[in-house]
Coordinates of C-alpha atoms in Angstrom, one line a residue:
M1 CA -36.5 -52.4 24.2
V2 CA -33.8 -54.0 21.4
V3 CA -35.7 -52.1 18.9
A4 CA -35.2 -48.9 21.3
A5 CA -31.9 -49.4 21.7
A6 CA -30.7 -49.9 18.0
S7 CA -32.9 -47.6 17.1
L8 CA -30.7 -44.7 19.6
G9 CA -27.8 -46.6 17.8
V10 CA -28.5 -45.3 15.1
A11 CA -29.2 -41.5 15.6
L12 CA -26.1 -41.4 17.7
A13 CA -24.0 -42.9 14.5
L14 CA -25.6 -40.3 12.6
K15 CA -25.1 -37.3 14.8
E16 CA -21.3 -38.5 14.6
G17 CA -21.4 -38.5 10.6
L18 CA -20.9 -42.5 10.8
I19 CA -23.2 -43.5 8.5
G20 CA -24.9 -41.2 5.8
G21 CA -22.9 -39.1 3.4
P22 CA -20.0 -36.8 4.2
D23 CA -21.0 -33.6 6.0
F24 CA -18.5 -32.0 3.2
R25 CA -17.0 -33.4 -0.1
E26 CA -13.7 -31.8 -1.2
G27 CA -12.9 -32.3 -4.8
L28 CA -8.9 -33.0 -4.5
V29 CA -6.6 -32.7 -7.3
E30 CA -3.8 -35.7 -6.8
A31 CA -0.7 -36.1 -8.7
R32 CA -0.1 -40.0 -7.7
T33 CA -3.0 -42.9 -6.5
P34 CA -3.7 -43.4 -3.8
L35 CA -2.8 -40.8 -1.7
S36 CA -0.1 -41.4 0.3
L37 CA -1.2 -40.8 3.9
N38 CA 2.4 -40.2 5.3
P39 CA 3.2 -36.9 4.7
L40 CA 6.6 -37.2 4.4
I41 CA 6.1 -39.4 2.0
G42 CA 5.1 -38.0 -1.3
A43 CA 6.1 -34.4 0.3
G44 CA 6.0 -32.9 -3.4
D45 CA 2.8 -33.8 -4.0
P46 CA 0.7 -31.0 -2.2
A47 CA -2.7 -33.0 -1.8
V48 CA -0.2 -34.9 0.2
H49 CA 0.6 -32.3 2.2
D50 CA -2.8 -30.9 2.8
V51 CA -4.6 -34.3 3.7
G52 CA -1.8 -34.5 6.1
H53 CA -2.4 -31.0 7.5
L54 CA -5.3 -32.4 9.3
L55 CA -4.1 -35.8 10.2
Y56 CA -0.9 -34.6 12.1
R57 CA 0.3 -31.7 14.5
G58 CA 3.7 -30.0 15.1
L59 CA 5.6 -29.3 17.8
L60 CA 4.6 -25.8 17.0
R61 CA 1.9 -24.4 13.9
L62 CA 1.6 -20.7 12.5
D63 CA -1.1 -18.7 13.8
S64 CA -3.9 -16.2 11.9
S65 CA -0.5 -14.1 11.5
A66 CA 1.7 -16.9 10.1
Y67 CA 3.7 -16.8 13.4
P68 CA 5.1 -19.8 15.0
R69 CA 3.0 -20.7 17.9
P70 CA 3.2 -23.7 20.4
D71 CA 1.3 -27.0 19.3
L72 CA 2.2 -29.9 20.1
A73 CA 4.6 -28.4 22.7
E74 CA 2.8 -26.4 25.4
T75 CA 6.2 -23.8 25.6
Y76 CA 9.7 -23.5 24.6
T77 CA 12.3 -21.8 25.0
V78 CA 15.4 -20.4 23.0
S79 CA 18.7 -20.0 24.8
R80 CA 20.7 -16.9 24.4
D81 CA 22.8 -17.6 22.0
G82 CA 19.7 -18.7 19.8
L83 CA 21.5 -22.5 19.4
T84 CA 19.2 -24.8 21.9
Y85 CA 15.6 -24.9 21.1
R86 CA 13.6 -26.6 24.3
M87 CA 10.2 -27.9 23.3
V88 CA 8.0 -29.0 26.0
L89 CA 5.8 -31.4 25.5
S90 CA 1.9 -32.5 27.4
P91 CA 1.8 -35.1 28.6
K92 CA -2.2 -35.7 28.3
Q93 CA -1.8 -35.4 24.5
R94 CA -3.5 -38.9 22.5
W95 CA -2.6 -40.2 19.4
S96 CA -6.2 -41.4 17.8
D97 CA -6.2 -44.6 19.1
G98 CA -5.3 -43.6 22.7
R99 CA -1.9 -44.2 23.5
P100 CA 0.4 -41.1 24.0
I101 CA 2.2 -38.7 22.6
T102 CA 5.5 -38.7 23.6
A103 CA 9.6 -37.3 23.2
S104 CA 9.9 -40.3 21.4
D105 CA 7.5 -39.8 18.5
V106 CA 9.5 -36.9 17.9
T107 CA 13.0 -37.7 18.2
A108 CA 11.5 -41.2 15.4
T109 CA 9.8 -38.8 13.4
V110 CA 13.3 -36.1 12.8
A111 CA 15.2 -39.7 12.0
F112 CA 12.8 -40.9 9.8
V113 CA 12.9 -37.3 7.9
R114 CA 16.2 -37.3 7.6
S115 CA 16.8 -41.2 6.6
P116 CA 16.3 -42.5 2.8
H117 CA 12.9 -43.1 3.0
A118 CA 11.3 -40.1 3.8
T119 CA 11.0 -37.7 0.2
D120 CA 11.0 -34.6 2.0
H121 CA 14.2 -33.5 1.2
A122 CA 13.3 -29.5 1.4
L123 CA 12.2 -30.3 5.0
S124 CA 15.2 -33.0 5.4
A125 CA 17.6 -30.6 4.4
L126 CA 16.5 -27.7 7.0
L127 CA 17.5 -30.1 9.7
Q128 CA 20.7 -31.4 8.5
G129 CA 22.8 -30.6 11.4
V130 CA 20.4 -30.1 14.4
K131 CA 21.1 -32.5 17.3
V132 CA 18.1 -34.1 18.9
S133 CA 17.5 -35.6 22.6
V134 CA 14.8 -36.1 24.8
E135 CA 15.3 -34.6 28.2
G136 CA 12.8 -36.0 30.5
S137 CA 9.5 -35.1 28.8
D138 CA 10.8 -32.3 26.8
V139 CA 13.0 -32.3 23.4
V140 CA 15.8 -30.5 23.1
F141 CA 17.3 -29.4 19.2
V142 CA 20.7 -27.5 19.3
L143 CA 21.8 -26.1 15.6
P144 CA 25.1 -25.5 14.6
A145 CA 24.7 -22.0 14.2
P146 CA 22.0 -19.5 14.8
R147 CA 19.1 -19.6 12.4
A148 CA 16.1 -17.7 13.2
S149 CA 13.6 -20.1 10.9
F150 CA 14.0 -22.9 13.3
P151 CA 10.7 -22.3 15.0
A152 CA 9.0 -21.8 11.2
T153 CA 10.9 -25.2 10.2
L154 CA 9.0 -27.1 12.9
T155 CA 5.6 -26.1 11.8
Q156 CA 6.7 -27.9 8.9
L157 CA 7.1 -31.3 10.2
P158 CA 4.4 -33.3 11.1
I159 CA 5.1 -35.8 14.0
L160 CA 4.3 -39.4 13.5
P161 CA 3.4 -42.3 16.2
L162 CA 7.1 -43.5 15.1
G163 CA 8.3 -43.8 19.0
S164 CA 7.5 -47.2 19.2
M165 CA 8.2 -48.4 16.2
T166 CA 11.1 -51.2 15.1
A167 CA 13.3 -50.6 12.1
A168 CA 11.3 -53.6 10.0
E169 CA 8.0 -51.7 10.6
L170 CA 9.8 -47.8 9.9
A171 CA 10.5 -49.6 6.5
T172 CA 6.9 -50.9 6.0
R173 CA 5.3 -47.9 6.1
A174 CA 7.4 -46.7 4.0
S175 CA 7.2 -49.2 1.9
H176 CA 3.4 -48.4 2.3
P177 CA 2.6 -45.0 2.3
G178 CA -1.4 -45.6 2.0
D179 CA -1.7 -47.1 5.3
A180 CA -3.2 -45.1 8.0
M181 CA -1.6 -44.5 11.0
A182 CA -2.7 -43.2 14.3
T183 CA -3.2 -39.6 13.9
S184 CA -2.8 -36.2 16.2
G185 CA -5.6 -33.6 14.0
E186 CA -8.4 -32.8 13.8
Y187 CA -9.3 -36.1 12.3
A188 CA -8.3 -40.5 11.5
V189 CA -8.7 -42.0 8.6
A190 CA -11.2 -44.0 8.1
S191 CA -10.8 -46.0 4.7
A192 CA -8.8 -44.6 1.7
N193 CA -8.5 -45.8 -1.7
A194 CA -7.7 -44.5 -5.0
T195 CA -10.7 -42.7 -5.6
T196 CA -11.6 -41.4 -1.8
V197 CA -10.2 -40.6 1.4
D198 CA -13.1 -40.6 4.1
L199 CA -12.2 -39.1 7.2
R200 CA -13.9 -39.3 11.0
V201 CA -12.9 -37.2 13.7
N202 CA -10.1 -38.3 15.4
P203 CA -11.9 -38.8 19.5
Y204 CA -8.6 -37.6 21.0
V205 CA -8.8 -34.5 19.4
A206 CA -8.4 -31.7 22.3
S207 CA -11.5 -29.7 20.0
K208 CA -14.0 -32.0 18.8
P209 CA -14.8 -30.0 14.7
R210 CA -18.7 -29.9 14.4
L211 CA -18.1 -32.1 11.1
G212 CA -18.1 -35.5 11.6
R213 CA -17.1 -36.6 8.4
I214 CA -14.9 -35.3 5.6
D215 CA -14.6 -37.0 2.4
F216 CA -12.0 -36.5 -0.2
N217 CA -12.7 -37.0 -3.9
L218 CA -9.7 -37.9 -6.0
Y219 CA -9.0 -36.3 -9.8
P220 CA -6.2 -36.4 -11.8
N221 CA -6.5 -33.2 -12.9
F222 CA -7.8 -30.1 -12.0
D223 CA -10.9 -30.3 -15.4
E224 CA -12.0 -33.5 -13.3
A225 CA -12.2 -32.2 -10.4
A226 CA -14.0 -28.8 -11.8
H227 CA -16.1 -30.4 -13.7
A228 CA -17.4 -32.9 -10.6
F229 CA -17.6 -29.1 -8.7
A230 CA -19.7 -28.0 -11.5
S231 CA -22.0 -31.0 -11.5
G232 CA -22.4 -30.8 -7.3
D233 CA -20.8 -34.1 -6.4
V234 CA -18.3 -32.0 -4.4
D235 CA -18.4 -29.4 -2.2
A236 CA -15.3 -27.7 -2.8
V237 CA -12.4 -27.1 -5.2
L238 CA -8.5 -25.9 -4.4
A239 CA -8.0 -23.5 -7.7
T240 CA -4.0 -22.6 -7.8
T241 CA -4.2 -19.6 -10.7
P242 CA -6.4 -17.1 -11.6
S243 CA -7.9 -19.2 -14.7
Q244 CA -8.8 -21.8 -12.3
R245 CA -10.5 -19.3 -9.6
T246 CA -12.3 -17.8 -12.9
R247 CA -13.6 -21.3 -14.2
L248 CA -15.0 -22.2 -10.5
M249 CA -16.6 -19.2 -10.0
N250 CA -18.5 -19.5 -13.4
V251 CA -20.4 -22.3 -11.5
G252 CA -23.7 -20.7 -9.7
G253 CA -23.9 -20.3 -6.4
A254 CA -19.9 -21.0 -5.9
V255 CA -17.9 -18.5 -2.9
S256 CA -14.2 -17.4 -3.3
H257 CA -11.5 -17.6 -0.1
G258 CA -8.3 -16.2 -0.9
L259 CA -5.2 -17.1 1.2
A260 CA -2.0 -15.1 0.3
T261 CA 0.9 -17.5 0.1
F262 CA 4.8 -17.4 1.1
R263 CA 5.6 -16.2 -2.4
F264 CA 6.0 -13.0 -3.9
V265 CA 6.2 -12.3 -8.1
D266 CA 9.4 -9.8 -9.0
L267 CA 10.9 -7.9 -12.0
L268 CA 14.2 -9.0 -11.9
F269 CA 16.8 -6.6 -13.3
N270 CA 20.8 -7.7 -14.5
E271 CA 22.6 -4.9 -13.4
R272 CA 25.5 -5.8 -15.8
V273 CA 23.1 -4.6 -19.3
P274 CA 24.2 -1.4 -20.4
G275 CA 20.8 0.5 -19.2
L276 CA 20.0 -1.1 -16.7
D277 CA 22.9 -0.3 -14.9
D278 CA 21.4 3.3 -13.9
P279 CA 19.3 3.2 -10.8
V280 CA 17.4 6.3 -12.2
V281 CA 16.0 3.6 -15.1
R282 CA 15.8 1.0 -12.5
Q283 CA 13.9 3.3 -10.3
A284 CA 11.9 4.7 -12.9
V285 CA 10.8 1.5 -13.8
S286 CA 9.5 0.6 -10.6
T287 CA 7.9 4.2 -10.4
A288 CA 5.9 3.3 -13.6
V289 CA 4.7 0.2 -12.7
D290 CA 1.3 0.0 -11.3
R291 CA 1.1 -3.7 -9.2
A292 CA -3.1 -2.8 -8.6
D293 CA -3.2 -3.1 -12.1
I294 CA -1.5 -6.1 -12.9
V295 CA -3.5 -7.3 -9.5
Q296 CA -6.9 -6.0 -11.0
R297 CA -6.7 -6.5 -15.1
V298 CA -4.2 -10.1 -15.3
L299 CA -5.0 -11.6 -11.8
N300 CA -8.7 -10.9 -12.1
G301 CA -8.1 -8.5 -8.9
G302 CA -8.5 -12.2 -6.7
S303 CA -5.4 -14.8 -7.1
G304 CA -3.3 -11.9 -6.0
R305 CA -2.1 -9.2 -3.6
V306 CA -0.1 -5.7 -4.2
Q307 CA 3.2 -6.5 -2.3
V308 CA 5.6 -3.6 -2.6
N309 CA 8.2 -5.2 -0.4
A310 CA 10.8 -8.2 -0.4
I311 CA 8.6 -9.9 2.1
S312 CA 5.3 -11.9 1.0
E313 CA 2.5 -10.6 2.2
G314 CA 1.3 -14.3 3.1
L315 CA 3.3 -12.8 6.4
P316 CA 1.7 -10.3 8.0
W317 CA 3.1 -10.6 11.4
I318 CA 6.5 -9.1 9.8
A319 CA 5.2 -7.8 6.3
S320 CA 3.4 -3.9 5.5
N321 CA -0.3 -5.5 5.8
D322 CA -1.0 -2.6 3.7
P323 CA 1.0 -1.8 1.0
Q324 CA 1.0 1.5 -0.2
E325 CA 2.5 2.3 -3.5
A326 CA 2.9 5.3 -5.5
S327 CA 2.9 4.2 -8.8
S328 CA 3.3 7.2 -11.7
K329 CA 4.2 7.2 -15.5
A330 CA 4.6 11.1 -15.2
A331 CA 7.5 11.0 -13.1
A332 CA 9.2 7.9 -13.7
S333 CA 9.3 9.7 -17.7
T334 CA 10.7 12.4 -16.0
A335 CA 13.1 11.4 -13.9
L336 CA 14.6 9.2 -17.1
T337 CA 14.5 12.9 -19.1
H338 CA 16.6 14.6 -16.7
D339 CA 18.8 11.7 -16.4
G340 CA 19.2 12.1 -20.2
W341 CA 17.1 9.4 -21.6
Q342 CA 15.5 10.8 -24.8
L343 CA 12.2 9.9 -26.3
E344 CA 12.8 8.7 -30.0
P345 CA 10.2 8.6 -32.8
G346 CA 9.7 4.9 -32.6
G347 CA 9.0 5.0 -28.9
V348 CA 11.5 4.0 -27.0
R349 CA 14.7 5.8 -25.0
V350 CA 18.0 6.5 -26.0
R351 CA 21.4 7.4 -24.4
D352 CA 24.9 7.9 -25.6
G353 CA 23.7 5.0 -28.2
H354 CA 22.2 2.9 -25.1
V355 CA 18.4 2.0 -26.1
L356 CA 16.0 1.4 -23.2
A357 CA 15.0 -1.8 -24.9
F358 CA 15.5 -5.3 -23.1
T359 CA 14.5 -8.8 -22.9
L360 CA 12.2 -10.2 -20.5
T361 CA 12.7 -13.8 -19.9
V362 CA 9.4 -15.8 -18.1
P363 CA 8.9 -18.8 -16.9
N364 CA 5.9 -20.2 -20.0
A365 CA 3.4 -21.2 -16.6
D366 CA 0.2 -19.0 -15.6
P367 CA -0.6 -16.9 -14.6
L368 CA 3.3 -15.1 -15.9
P369 CA 2.8 -14.8 -19.6
A370 CA -0.4 -12.4 -18.8
V371 CA 1.7 -10.7 -16.1
A372 CA 4.6 -10.0 -18.1
L373 CA 2.0 -8.6 -21.1
E374 CA 1.0 -6.2 -18.6
V375 CA 3.9 -4.7 -17.6
R376 CA 5.4 -4.2 -21.0
R377 CA 2.4 -2.4 -21.7
Q378 CA 2.8 0.2 -18.7
L379 CA 6.6 0.0 -19.7
R380 CA 6.3 1.2 -22.9
Q381 CA 4.4 4.3 -21.6
I382 CA 7.8 5.4 -20.3
G383 CA 9.6 4.8 -23.7
V384 CA 11.0 1.8 -22.3
G385 CA 10.4 -1.1 -24.3
L386 CA 10.6 -5.1 -24.1
T387 CA 10.4 -8.3 -25.9
L388 CA 9.4 -11.3 -24.2
D389 CA 11.5 -14.7 -24.0
P390 CA 9.5 -17.5 -22.3
V391 CA 11.3 -20.7 -21.6
P392 CA 9.6 -23.5 -19.3
P393 CA 9.3 -23.2 -15.7
S394 CA 12.0 -26.2 -15.7
T395 CA 15.1 -24.3 -16.8
F396 CA 14.0 -20.6 -16.0
V397 CA 16.5 -20.8 -13.3
G398 CA 19.5 -23.2 -14.4
A399 CA 19.6 -21.5 -18.0
A400 CA 18.8 -17.9 -18.0
L401 CA 19.4 -17.0 -14.0
D402 CA 21.9 -18.9 -13.3
S403 CA 24.2 -18.0 -16.0
H404 CA 23.8 -14.7 -16.3
L405 CA 21.7 -15.2 -19.9
F406 CA 19.0 -12.5 -19.1
Q407 CA 18.7 -8.8 -19.4
M408 CA 15.2 -9.0 -16.8
A409 CA 13.5 -11.5 -15.7
L410 CA 9.7 -12.5 -14.2
G411 CA 10.1 -15.0 -11.6
D412 CA 7.7 -16.4 -9.3
W413 CA 9.2 -17.8 -5.6
D414 CA 9.2 -19.5 -2.5
E415 CA 10.2 -17.9 0.9
G416 CA 8.8 -20.7 2.7
P417 CA 6.8 -19.9 5.8
D418 CA 10.1 -17.4 7.6
P419 CA 10.5 -14.0 6.4
D420 CA 14.2 -14.9 5.7
V421 CA 15.4 -13.9 2.8
S422 CA 18.9 -14.3 2.6
T423 CA 19.0 -16.4 -0.4
F424 CA 17.8 -14.0 -2.5
W425 CA 19.7 -10.8 -1.5
R426 CA 22.5 -11.2 0.4
S427 CA 25.6 -10.8 -1.3
N428 CA 26.9 -13.8 -0.8
A429 CA 24.0 -16.0 -2.2
Q430 CA 25.3 -15.7 -5.9
P431 CA 24.5 -19.2 -7.5
P432 CA 25.3 -22.1 -6.4
Q433 CA 24.9 -20.8 -2.4
G434 CA 21.5 -18.3 -3.6
F435 CA 19.1 -16.7 -5.8
N436 CA 21.0 -13.1 -6.1
V437 CA 21.6 -13.0 -9.5
S438 CA 21.2 -9.2 -9.9
G439 CA 25.1 -8.8 -10.1
G440 CA 24.4 -5.5 -8.1
P441 CA 27.3 -4.3 -5.8
V442 CA 28.3 -5.7 -2.1
D443 CA 26.2 -3.6 0.1
P444 CA 27.4 -4.0 3.7
F445 CA 24.2 -2.3 5.2
L446 CA 21.9 -4.9 3.4
D447 CA 23.8 -7.6 4.7
Q448 CA 23.7 -7.0 7.5
A449 CA 20.0 -6.2 8.2
L450 CA 19.9 -9.7 6.6
D451 CA 21.8 -11.2 9.1
T452 CA 19.7 -10.0 11.7
L453 CA 16.7 -10.9 9.8
A454 CA 18.3 -14.2 9.6
T455 CA 19.4 -15.2 13.4
A456 CA 17.6 -12.9 16.0
T457 CA 14.9 -14.5 17.8
D458 CA 13.5 -11.6 18.8
A459 CA 10.3 -11.0 16.7
Q460 CA 10.5 -7.0 17.2
A461 CA 14.8 -7.0 16.3
R462 CA 13.1 -9.1 13.1
I463 CA 10.9 -6.5 12.4
A464 CA 13.2 -3.7 12.7
A465 CA 15.8 -5.9 10.6
A466 CA 12.7 -6.4 8.0
G467 CA 12.6 -2.4 7.8
A468 CA 16.1 -2.0 6.9
V469 CA 16.1 -4.3 4.7
T470 CA 12.8 -3.2 2.5
K471 CA 14.9 0.7 2.8
D472 CA 18.1 -1.1 1.5
L473 CA 17.0 -2.9 -1.7
A474 CA 14.3 0.5 -2.4
N475 CA 17.8 2.3 -2.4
D476 CA 19.7 -0.7 -4.9
V477 CA 16.4 -1.8 -7.0
P478 CA 17.8 -4.5 -8.0
A479 CA 13.9 -5.8 -8.5
V480 CA 10.1 -4.7 -8.6
F481 CA 8.4 -7.1 -6.3
L482 CA 4.8 -7.1 -7.6
Y483 CA 2.9 -9.2 -6.3
T484 CA 2.4 -11.9 -3.1
P485 CA 0.5 -15.0 -5.5
E486 CA -3.0 -16.2 -3.8
V487 CA -5.0 -19.1 -4.0
S488 CA -8.2 -19.5 -3.7
Y489 CA -10.3 -21.9 -2.3
V490 CA -13.7 -22.5 -4.0
I491 CA -17.0 -23.5 -2.1
R492 CA -20.7 -23.5 -2.5
A493 CA -23.1 -20.9 -1.1
S494 CA -24.9 -24.1 0.7
K495 CA -22.1 -24.8 2.8
N496 CA -21.6 -21.3 4.7
G497 CA -20.7 -22.4 7.7
V498 CA -16.8 -23.3 6.5
T499 CA -14.1 -20.0 7.9
I500 CA -10.9 -19.3 6.1
P501 CA -7.6 -17.6 7.2
G502 CA -6.6 -15.0 4.8
T503 CA -2.5 -15.9 4.5
G504 CA -0.8 -19.9 4.6
A505 CA -0.3 -22.4 2.4
S506 CA -2.7 -23.9 0.7
G507 CA -2.6 -26.2 3.8
A508 CA -4.0 -24.0 5.8
R509 CA -7.5 -23.8 4.5
F510 CA -8.4 -26.1 7.3
A511 CA -6.6 -24.1 9.9
D512 CA -10.0 -23.4 11.2
I513 CA -11.8 -26.8 10.8
A514 CA -13.2 -27.4 14.2
E515 CA -15.0 -24.6 13.2
W516 CA -17.0 -25.6 10.3
T517 CA -20.6 -26.2 10.3
R518 CA -22.9 -28.0 8.2
S519 CA -24.3 -25.5 7.3

């Protein structure tokens, strides 16, 4: 009987993934070791955020269309004035150690984010001025002004088990971010060191995942992670550029899953520059650019999605979802000719002594220089010349855009999980308040549409406002929107039980992990 009982225990342990190797192993490119297991510390490291996606839930989460939905909060309501958000928590939810998840955990997490302990300064800024209180088992947030993006902000706030901790315990946790805490996500941390993070199923999670054990092998750079994938040491690696994706896909049996990010790449005009102050020229450039060609030629067809409007294709609940571009170099050339821009023997157009030849400032970060070369090739066909000026990414905004020392610029922007693009296009969003650097005239209709998009809490009202923003930007053409960048989760075909959503930040690759199977 003793032997039989022992055998049964081993069998159960194998079934739960407690003995033997992991069911799935990812090669994670990690900037620092050991990996921070507190997603509010080391938040500048994408690996910290991504692993945190498996460990912690927020009050709200993004659904498959990137729209905020209840998560730890069973339901939530918004006051008529758009200032008060009430989150209703379920009393049945537990941390991985069995303790209940309470409203005090929420308020303590918000306090931690706003304290010197946390390093997610962007999230802290979004929560500044927001009052948070507990009413019964509910959490109430009161905003200083209406902000429709607040639910999206809450999807970025992982709730941590801090409600019962003293100030001294919080300080200890902050100084030892590699120490594991109780979790609310699908997995809990079994062990972690400088090279591996071992996750096991959270026994109190509502929908238990089918994979009992997931390991992350930590690598200091992509080259080492790619080598581990090629040698079979790991089952998957995240590629963030087209060249990385190509390298991983050269491994036999590799399969790529693309996630459209919340970013967008655009071609910015400085409307103070002669030639670019002509809306016919800007419109002709927009008409001539072939976005699909850029995605196929430069991004290898798998690291970007055509984007024709200001809203990232990573937000399908409000984006076009089926962007239709009307690229025509013939139409662009005809418009320029009718506008008086004559093609000179050298292949560049001239009018009244002004030449349609410009400097294109581009951050020297893969794949933007290659995108710039393709844009230059395309515009040359309509008589617009470009000289490329590659600059360090760290100086692109401050040295080139904010000072208006550019003519045309190629930018890669992250608008986050909400469609409010006021910081890019509202007339008062000029540096340092925002990134509206085009120098175009004030458009009160555009400002009004942006204000509605930024403050309306009704989804249909926001969709209508986004349409108005798109129309007004298309009339003025301060920029040409090119594509939404994708990240690629490259896995072995033998791990065919993995399902990946089509949109979201890199951590969204784990959104459906409860459904993953061994193969």
